[in-house]
Amino acid sequence: MLKNLPNKLYHKSPPSNREYIQLYGLMPYVGDSYRLHYDDDTTLKPYIFLYDKRYGDYDTTYDDDIYEIDTKHLNKHLLNKDPDEYMYNELGCYVYPIKIEPQLIKLIYKGTGESE
């Protein structure tokens, strides 16, 4: 199990996903930036990417929505460090392999979707 896990973790997503997330929650996914980060590897495992704000706000280069998730609602045995050591050690990023229900997610910032 992970040590020093914060009480809250955060997820960024484009505003175009807002309605879907509010209806269905966060789903593990292999998105474009994830795929590009690993040179279009076709064997990537779908994850929900979460980050620890103690390291600062994760920069997606867009004005994205920010969701807050209370870690008490997550299965701690499934929550892992981001497989990229830099992403975990320097940016406080985690991966989660199963759906997070909409009632466990709080939209704390509504982005514009604009490039920053």
CSV table of C-alpha atoms in Angstrom, one decimal:
chain,number,residue,atom,x,y,z
A,1,MET,CA,0.0,0.0,0.0
A,2,LEU,CA,1.2,3.5,-0.8
A,3,LYS,CA,2.6,5.7,2.0
A,4,ASN,CA,1.8,9.4,2.6
A,5,LEU,CA,-1.3,9.2,0.5
A,6,PRO,CA,-3.2,12.6,0.7
A,7,ASN,CA,-6.8,12.8,1.8
A,8,LYS,CA,-7.7,14.2,-1.7
A,9,LEU,CA,-6.5,13.5,-5.2
A,10,TYR,CA,-7.4,15.5,-8.3
A,11,HIS,CA,-8.2,14.8,-11.9
A,12,LYS,CA,-8.2,17.1,-14.9
A,13,SER,CA,-10.4,16.7,-17.9
A,14,PRO,CA,-11.6,18.9,-20.8
A,15,PRO,CA,-15.0,20.7,-20.2
A,16,SER,CA,-16.3,18.7,-23.2
A,17,ASN,CA,-16.3,15.6,-20.9
A,18,ARG,CA,-18.1,17.3,-18.0
A,19,GLU,CA,-21.6,16.1,-18.7
A,20,TYR,CA,-20.4,12.5,-19.2
A,21,ILE,CA,-18.3,12.5,-16.0
A,22,GLN,CA,-21.2,13.9,-14.0
A,23,LEU,CA,-23.5,11.2,-15.3
A,24,TYR,CA,-21.2,8.2,-15.4
A,25,GLY,CA,-18.1,9.0,-13.4
A,26,LEU,CA,-14.5,8.7,-14.3
A,27,MET,CA,-13.5,5.7,-16.4
A,28,PRO,CA,-10.1,4.2,-17.1
A,29,TYR,CA,-9.0,5.3,-20.5
A,30,VAL,CA,-6.0,5.5,-22.9
A,31,GLY,CA,-6.2,9.1,-24.0
A,32,ASP,CA,-4.1,10.9,-26.6
A,33,SER,CA,-1.6,12.4,-24.3
A,34,TYR,CA,-1.1,9.1,-22.5
A,35,ARG,CA,-0.6,7.3,-25.8
A,36,LEU,CA,1.8,10.0,-27.0
A,37,HIS,CA,3.8,9.9,-23.8
A,38,TYR,CA,4.6,6.2,-24.5
A,39,ASP,CA,5.2,6.7,-28.3
A,40,ASP,CA,1.8,5.2,-29.4
A,41,ASP,CA,2.3,1.9,-27.5
A,42,THR,CA,-0.7,-0.2,-28.3
A,43,THR,CA,-0.4,-2.3,-25.1
A,44,LEU,CA,-1.1,0.5,-22.6
A,45,LYS,CA,-3.4,-0.3,-19.7
A,46,PRO,CA,-6.4,2.1,-19.3
A,47,TYR,CA,-6.1,4.2,-16.2
A,48,ILE,CA,-7.6,7.2,-14.5
A,49,PHE,CA,-4.8,9.7,-13.9
A,50,LEU,CA,-4.9,11.5,-10.6
A,51,TYR,CA,-2.5,13.9,-9.0
A,52,ASP,CA,-1.6,15.3,-5.6
A,53,LYS,CA,-2.0,19.1,-5.3
A,54,ARG,CA,0.8,19.2,-2.7
A,55,TYR,CA,3.1,19.1,-5.8
A,56,GLY,CA,1.2,21.9,-7.5
A,57,ASP,CA,-1.5,21.8,-10.2
A,58,TYR,CA,-0.8,19.3,-13.0
A,59,ASP,CA,-0.3,21.3,-16.2
A,60,THR,CA,-2.3,19.9,-19.2
A,61,THR,CA,-1.6,23.1,-21.2
A,62,TYR,CA,-5.4,23.7,-21.3
A,63,ASP,CA,-7.8,25.3,-19.0
A,64,ASP,CA,-9.4,22.0,-18.0
A,65,ASP,CA,-12.0,21.1,-15.4
A,66,ILE,CA,-10.6,19.9,-12.1
A,67,TYR,CA,-12.3,17.2,-10.1
A,68,GLU,CA,-11.6,16.3,-6.5
A,69,ILE,CA,-11.7,12.7,-5.2
A,70,ASP,CA,-11.6,11.8,-1.5
A,71,THR,CA,-9.1,9.0,-1.2
A,72,LYS,CA,-11.2,7.3,1.5
A,73,HIS,CA,-13.5,6.2,-1.4
A,74,LEU,CA,-10.8,4.6,-3.4
A,75,ASN,CA,-9.6,1.0,-3.2
A,76,LYS,CA,-6.1,1.7,-1.9
A,77,HIS,CA,-4.8,-1.7,-3.1
A,78,LEU,CA,-5.6,-0.7,-6.7
A,79,LEU,CA,-4.2,2.9,-6.5
A,80,ASN,CA,-0.6,3.0,-7.7
A,81,LYS,CA,2.2,5.4,-8.5
A,82,ASP,CA,2.2,6.6,-12.0
A,83,PRO,CA,4.4,4.1,-14.0
A,84,ASP,CA,6.6,7.0,-15.2
A,85,GLU,CA,8.9,7.6,-12.2
A,86,TYR,CA,9.2,11.3,-13.1
A,87,MET,CA,5.4,11.8,-13.1
A,88,TYR,CA,5.2,10.2,-9.6
A,89,ASN,CA,8.3,11.6,-7.9
A,90,GLU,CA,8.2,15.1,-9.3
A,91,LEU,CA,4.5,15.7,-10.0
A,92,GLY,CA,2.7,13.4,-7.5
A,93,CYS,CA,0.8,11.5,-10.1
A,94,TYR,CA,-1.1,8.2,-9.5
A,95,VAL,CA,-3.1,5.8,-11.6
A,96,TYR,CA,-6.3,4.0,-10.8
A,97,PRO,CA,-7.6,1.1,-13.0
A,98,ILE,CA,-11.3,1.1,-12.2
A,99,LYS,CA,-14.3,3.4,-12.5
A,100,ILE,CA,-14.8,6.1,-9.9
A,101,GLU,CA,-18.6,6.7,-9.4
A,102,PRO,CA,-20.0,10.1,-10.1
A,103,GLN,CA,-21.2,10.6,-6.5
A,104,LEU,CA,-17.6,10.3,-5.3
A,105,ILE,CA,-16.3,13.1,-7.6
A,106,LYS,CA,-16.6,16.8,-6.9
A,107,LEU,CA,-16.2,19.3,-9.7
A,108,ILE,CA,-14.1,22.1,-8.0
A,109,TYR,CA,-13.1,24.1,-11.1
A,110,LYS,CA,-14.9,24.7,-14.4
A,111,GLY,CA,-12.4,25.2,-17.1
A,112,THR,CA,-12.9,26.9,-20.5
A,113,GLY,CA,-11.1,24.3,-22.5
A,114,GLU,CA,-8.9,27.1,-24.0
A,115,SER,CA,-5.2,26.6,-24.6
A,116,GLU,CA,-3.1,28.2,-21.8
